[in-house]
Amino acid sequence: MAKFSVSFLVLVSCTSLVFLSVAGDFVQGERAPPDTPPPIEATNDAGTDSNFDFVQGDASKIPPRPRSPDEGSPAGGMKLSVPKLSDEEQHSTSLPRQYRCIACQAVVYQIQLKLGEREQKQLKRERGKPLRESQYLEVFEDLCNSEWDGYGVKDVDGTNTLSGPGLPAENHMSMMSGGGLWPRRLNKKCGEIVEEIGEDELYETYYSMKAKPSGMNPELFCKTVVSDCKKKPEKNSTATKTKKETKASESNSNSEEKTKDEL
């Protein structure tokens, strides 16, 4: 019996040693570091080696390639141009000549907008009827003394132009230079147009054309009615030349007659 007990204990001890050995190998295998991947070489667009340093094996930490100024923003956005203003554009209280016609279009657009808003405020029994004189005179007065928010100068294809609601450059992707003297200039231009055409005629024109899809059509209206936008008739160079030639020939004949008389 004692011999059997000793043999049993020896067997249990050997089994335990084998189990511990296998378990130790398993734990050691779990903790063994994985094979280190080969380093990643960073290259630029031309395929040459880059000088950037980064953590080996982690491609997410490769620094971005430097961008040139012509490539735009990192998000791929376009480069916005800033208008370069002359001394007159920056400091003159009067509207520079090159903006007078486009400013007329802004004024006419706002006239249509404000008159339409005023008509919407009429009482039900007055809907569809023309505004009373006192009502549209008030609209013109308020407009020509407004802040003219949203108007300024943009650089469009290398040329400065007025931009704002109702103007072609409004949706052009460019930086706008506004505020400052522009509200005062547009107020003055608004008053000049109202004075030149007259409040009654302006409202009559608006009312007669508002049913049309384009309404008053600011561009066409300014070119045909307002003096700043009207095309000046070209001088007939042929007629001018003929007059000069006739005058010169008359002068020559007179001098020849005078010479004959002296002889």
Short mmCIF file of C-alpha atoms in Angstrom, two decimals:
data_model
loop_
_atom_site.label_atom_id
_atom_site.label_comp_id
_atom_site.label_asym_id
_atom_site.label_seq_id
_atom_site.Cartn_x
_atom_site.Cartn_y
_atom_site.Cartn_z
CA MET A 1 0.00 0.00 0.00
CA ALA A 2 2.83 2.39 0.85
CA LYS A 3 4.53 1.51 -2.44
CA PHE A 4 1.35 2.30 -4.32
CA SER A 5 1.04 5.68 -2.59
CA VAL A 6 4.58 6.64 -3.47
CA SER A 7 4.07 5.67 -7.10
CA PHE A 8 0.84 7.67 -7.23
CA LEU A 9 2.53 10.76 -5.80
CA VAL A 10 5.37 10.48 -8.31
CA LEU A 11 2.86 10.23 -11.16
CA VAL A 12 0.91 13.28 -9.95
CA SER A 13 4.13 15.28 -9.60
CA CYS A 14 5.25 14.44 -13.14
CA THR A 15 1.85 15.33 -14.53
CA SER A 16 1.89 18.70 -12.73
CA LEU A 17 5.35 19.50 -14.07
CA VAL A 18 4.23 18.70 -17.63
CA PHE A 19 1.11 20.89 -17.25
CA LEU A 20 3.11 23.81 -15.82
CA SER A 21 5.66 23.52 -18.61
CA VAL A 22 2.95 23.61 -21.30
CA ALA A 23 1.16 26.53 -19.61
CA GLY A 24 4.40 28.47 -19.33
CA ASP A 25 5.08 28.02 -23.03
CA PHE A 26 1.55 29.19 -23.86
CA VAL A 27 1.83 32.33 -21.74
CA GLN A 28 5.26 33.07 -23.10
CA GLY A 29 3.95 32.64 -26.65
CA GLU A 30 1.11 35.14 -26.01
CA ARG A 31 3.53 37.75 -24.71
CA ALA A 32 6.07 37.32 -27.48
CA PRO A 33 6.39 40.51 -29.55
CA PRO A 34 5.18 40.27 -33.15
CA ASP A 35 7.56 40.46 -36.03
CA THR A 36 8.52 44.10 -36.67
CA PRO A 37 7.45 45.18 -40.19
CA PRO A 38 10.06 46.69 -42.46
CA PRO A 39 10.27 50.50 -42.39
CA ILE A 40 8.09 52.43 -44.87
CA GLU A 41 9.96 54.73 -47.19
CA ALA A 42 8.31 58.15 -47.74
CA THR A 43 8.57 59.46 -51.26
CA ASN A 44 7.42 62.68 -52.86
CA ASP A 45 5.42 63.02 -56.08
CA ALA A 46 8.50 62.56 -58.24
CA GLY A 47 9.28 59.22 -56.56
CA THR A 48 12.48 60.35 -54.87
CA ASP A 49 13.25 59.79 -51.22
CA SER A 50 11.71 62.32 -48.83
CA ASN A 51 13.59 64.00 -46.02
CA PHE A 52 10.65 63.61 -43.63
CA ASP A 53 11.21 61.61 -40.41
CA PHE A 54 8.35 59.57 -38.98
CA VAL A 55 7.64 56.56 -36.80
CA GLN A 56 8.57 53.32 -38.51
CA GLY A 57 5.70 51.08 -39.49
CA ASP A 58 2.94 53.73 -39.00
CA ALA A 59 1.92 55.16 -42.36
CA SER A 60 -0.76 57.35 -40.77
CA LYS A 61 1.95 59.52 -39.23
CA ILE A 62 3.60 60.44 -42.51
CA PRO A 63 3.58 64.27 -42.67
CA PRO A 64 1.66 65.81 -45.61
CA ARG A 65 3.57 67.02 -48.64
CA PRO A 66 4.16 70.80 -48.56
CA ARG A 67 1.83 72.76 -50.88
CA SER A 68 2.86 75.47 -53.26
CA PRO A 69 0.99 78.82 -53.14
CA ASP A 70 -0.69 78.06 -56.48
CA GLU A 71 -2.40 74.93 -55.18
CA GLY A 72 -5.00 76.79 -53.08
CA SER A 73 -6.12 75.84 -49.60
CA PRO A 74 -5.56 72.36 -48.08
CA ALA A 75 -9.27 71.67 -48.51
CA GLY A 76 -8.98 72.24 -52.24
CA GLY A 77 -10.75 75.61 -52.14
CA MET A 78 -10.20 78.28 -54.77
CA LYS A 79 -7.99 81.30 -54.20
CA LEU A 80 -10.12 84.45 -53.67
CA SER A 81 -8.88 87.71 -55.13
CA VAL A 82 -8.97 90.99 -53.23
CA PRO A 83 -9.89 94.17 -55.16
CA LYS A 84 -7.11 96.74 -55.45
CA LEU A 85 -8.64 100.18 -55.00
CA SER A 86 -7.32 103.42 -56.44
CA ASP A 87 -7.10 106.64 -54.40
CA GLU A 88 -10.37 107.83 -55.94
CA GLU A 89 -12.14 104.57 -55.05
CA GLN A 90 -10.90 104.79 -51.47
CA HIS A 91 -11.27 108.49 -50.66
CA SER A 92 -13.62 110.27 -53.09
CA THR A 93 -17.08 111.08 -51.69
CA SER A 94 -18.48 111.05 -55.24
CA LEU A 95 -19.16 107.84 -57.10
CA PRO A 96 -16.28 107.16 -59.53
CA ARG A 97 -17.37 107.41 -63.16
CA GLN A 98 -16.80 103.73 -63.98
CA TYR A 99 -19.40 102.72 -61.35
CA ARG A 100 -22.19 105.16 -62.26
CA CYS A 101 -24.04 102.96 -64.75
CA ILE A 102 -23.85 99.78 -62.66
CA ALA A 103 -24.91 101.82 -59.60
CA CYS A 104 -27.99 102.91 -61.57
CA GLN A 105 -28.92 99.24 -61.98
CA ALA A 106 -28.60 98.74 -58.21
CA VAL A 107 -30.87 101.73 -57.55
CA VAL A 108 -33.54 100.59 -60.04
CA TYR A 109 -33.45 97.06 -58.60
CA GLN A 110 -34.00 98.43 -55.10
CA ILE A 111 -36.79 100.74 -56.32
CA GLN A 112 -38.70 97.73 -57.66
CA LEU A 113 -38.04 95.76 -54.49
CA LYS A 114 -39.12 98.49 -52.07
CA LEU A 115 -42.21 99.50 -54.07
CA GLY A 116 -43.27 95.85 -54.22
CA GLU A 117 -42.83 95.50 -50.45
CA ARG A 118 -44.88 98.63 -49.87
CA GLU A 119 -47.69 97.31 -52.08
CA GLN A 120 -47.82 94.14 -49.98
CA LYS A 121 -48.54 96.28 -46.93
CA GLN A 122 -51.68 97.81 -48.48
CA LEU A 123 -55.06 97.12 -46.95
CA LYS A 124 -57.14 94.39 -48.56
CA ARG A 125 -59.51 96.87 -50.20
CA GLU A 126 -56.49 98.62 -51.80
CA ARG A 127 -54.73 95.51 -53.08
CA GLY A 128 -54.02 95.65 -56.80
CA LYS A 129 -54.48 99.40 -56.94
CA PRO A 130 -51.63 101.88 -57.51
CA LEU A 131 -49.97 103.38 -54.46
CA ARG A 132 -51.00 106.85 -53.48
CA GLU A 133 -48.52 109.64 -54.23
CA SER A 134 -47.63 110.08 -50.57
CA GLN A 135 -46.91 106.35 -50.31
CA TYR A 136 -44.45 106.04 -53.20
CA LEU A 137 -42.80 109.36 -52.32
CA GLU A 138 -42.11 107.91 -48.88
CA VAL A 139 -40.57 104.80 -50.49
CA PHE A 140 -38.18 106.88 -52.60
CA GLU A 141 -37.18 109.02 -49.64
CA ASP A 142 -36.50 106.04 -47.38
CA LEU A 143 -34.55 104.22 -50.09
CA CYS A 144 -32.28 107.15 -50.89
CA ASN A 145 -31.42 107.47 -47.19
CA SER A 146 -30.92 103.76 -46.49
CA GLU A 147 -27.72 101.96 -45.48
CA TRP A 148 -27.30 100.04 -48.77
CA ASP A 149 -26.02 96.96 -46.95
CA GLY A 150 -24.47 94.26 -49.09
CA TYR A 151 -22.98 96.56 -51.75
CA GLY A 152 -19.28 97.02 -52.45
CA VAL A 153 -16.50 96.37 -54.96
CA LYS A 154 -15.30 92.97 -56.22
CA ASP A 155 -12.45 92.01 -58.50
CA VAL A 156 -14.04 90.16 -61.43
CA ASP A 157 -11.46 88.80 -63.87
CA GLY A 158 -9.00 91.57 -63.01
CA THR A 159 -11.55 94.42 -63.21
CA ASN A 160 -13.19 96.13 -60.25
CA THR A 161 -16.98 96.26 -60.44
CA LEU A 162 -19.84 97.07 -58.09
CA SER A 163 -21.42 94.04 -56.48
CA GLY A 164 -24.54 93.51 -54.42
CA PRO A 165 -28.21 92.44 -54.61
CA GLY A 166 -29.53 92.58 -58.17
CA LEU A 167 -26.10 92.97 -59.81
CA PRO A 168 -24.27 90.41 -62.01
CA ALA A 169 -21.23 90.19 -59.70
CA GLU A 170 -23.29 89.32 -56.62
CA ASN A 171 -22.67 85.55 -56.93
CA HIS A 172 -19.09 85.85 -58.18
CA MET A 173 -16.68 84.06 -55.84
CA SER A 174 -14.46 86.92 -54.75
CA MET A 175 -13.80 89.07 -51.70
CA MET A 176 -15.82 92.30 -51.52
CA SER A 177 -14.70 95.69 -50.25
CA GLY A 178 -17.79 97.42 -48.87
CA GLY A 179 -18.90 99.87 -46.21
CA GLY A 180 -16.94 103.08 -45.79
CA LEU A 181 -18.01 105.64 -48.40
CA TRP A 182 -20.14 103.28 -50.50
CA PRO A 183 -23.47 103.84 -48.68
CA ARG A 184 -23.09 107.63 -49.03
CA ARG A 185 -22.18 107.30 -52.72
CA LEU A 186 -25.19 105.10 -53.45
CA ASN A 187 -27.50 107.42 -51.48
CA LYS A 188 -26.31 110.29 -53.65
CA LYS A 189 -26.75 108.28 -56.86
CA CYS A 190 -30.26 107.27 -55.80
CA GLY A 191 -31.21 110.92 -55.27
CA GLU A 192 -29.73 111.91 -58.65
CA ILE A 193 -31.76 109.28 -60.52
CA VAL A 194 -35.01 110.16 -58.74
CA GLU A 195 -34.41 113.86 -59.47
CA GLU A 196 -33.47 113.26 -63.12
CA ILE A 197 -36.48 111.07 -63.97
CA GLY A 198 -39.02 112.26 -61.41
CA GLU A 199 -40.93 110.34 -58.74
CA ASP A 200 -44.19 110.23 -60.71
CA GLU A 201 -42.60 108.93 -63.90
CA LEU A 202 -40.53 106.37 -61.98
CA TYR A 203 -43.59 104.95 -60.27
CA GLU A 204 -45.67 104.98 -63.47
CA THR A 205 -42.90 103.09 -65.28
CA TYR A 206 -42.66 100.57 -62.45
CA TYR A 207 -46.42 100.05 -62.26
CA SER A 208 -46.84 99.61 -66.03
CA MET A 209 -44.01 97.08 -66.28
CA LYS A 210 -44.28 95.12 -63.03
CA ALA A 211 -46.47 92.45 -64.63
CA LYS A 212 -43.70 91.57 -67.08
CA PRO A 213 -41.29 88.74 -66.11
CA SER A 214 -38.28 91.06 -66.02
CA GLY A 215 -40.19 94.00 -64.53
CA MET A 216 -38.43 97.29 -65.24
CA ASN A 217 -35.23 95.43 -66.30
CA PRO A 218 -32.65 97.62 -64.51
CA GLU A 219 -29.96 97.23 -67.18
CA LEU A 220 -32.25 98.14 -70.09
CA PHE A 221 -33.95 100.92 -68.15
CA CYS A 222 -30.66 102.59 -67.23
CA LYS A 223 -29.26 102.33 -70.76
CA THR A 224 -32.33 103.90 -72.34
CA VAL A 225 -33.41 106.45 -69.72
CA VAL A 226 -30.56 107.48 -67.40
CA SER A 227 -27.93 109.84 -68.84
CA ASP A 228 -24.96 108.06 -67.21
CA CYS A 229 -25.75 104.86 -69.10
CA LYS A 230 -26.95 106.19 -72.44
CA LYS A 231 -24.61 105.51 -75.32
CA LYS A 232 -23.32 108.73 -76.74
CA PRO A 233 -23.77 108.96 -80.53
CA GLU A 234 -20.54 108.43 -82.39
CA LYS A 235 -19.30 111.36 -84.40
CA ASN A 236 -19.39 110.92 -88.16
CA SER A 237 -15.71 111.07 -88.98
CA THR A 238 -16.41 111.19 -92.77
CA ALA A 239 -18.69 114.21 -92.47
CA THR A 240 -16.18 115.96 -90.23
CA LYS A 241 -13.40 115.29 -92.68
CA THR A 242 -15.49 116.62 -95.59
CA LYS A 243 -16.23 119.84 -93.71
CA LYS A 244 -12.55 120.34 -93.00
CA GLU A 245 -11.61 119.69 -96.63
CA THR A 246 -14.28 122.13 -97.88
CA LYS A 247 -13.08 124.81 -95.48
CA ALA A 248 -9.47 124.26 -96.56
CA SER A 249 -10.34 124.48 -100.27
CA GLU A 250 -12.30 127.70 -99.70
CA SER A 251 -9.32 129.16 -97.87
CA ASN A 252 -6.99 128.23 -100.76
CA SER A 253 -9.29 129.79 -103.38
CA ASN A 254 -9.52 133.00 -101.40
CA SER A 255 -5.74 133.21 -101.10
CA GLU A 256 -5.34 132.61 -104.88
CA GLU A 257 -7.81 135.37 -105.70
CA LYS A 258 -6.00 137.72 -103.35
CA THR A 259 -2.70 136.94 -105.08
CA LYS A 260 -4.17 137.66 -108.52
CA ASP A 261 -5.53 141.01 -107.34
CA GLU A 262 -2.12 141.99 -106.00
CA LEU A 263 -0.48 141.14 -109.32
#
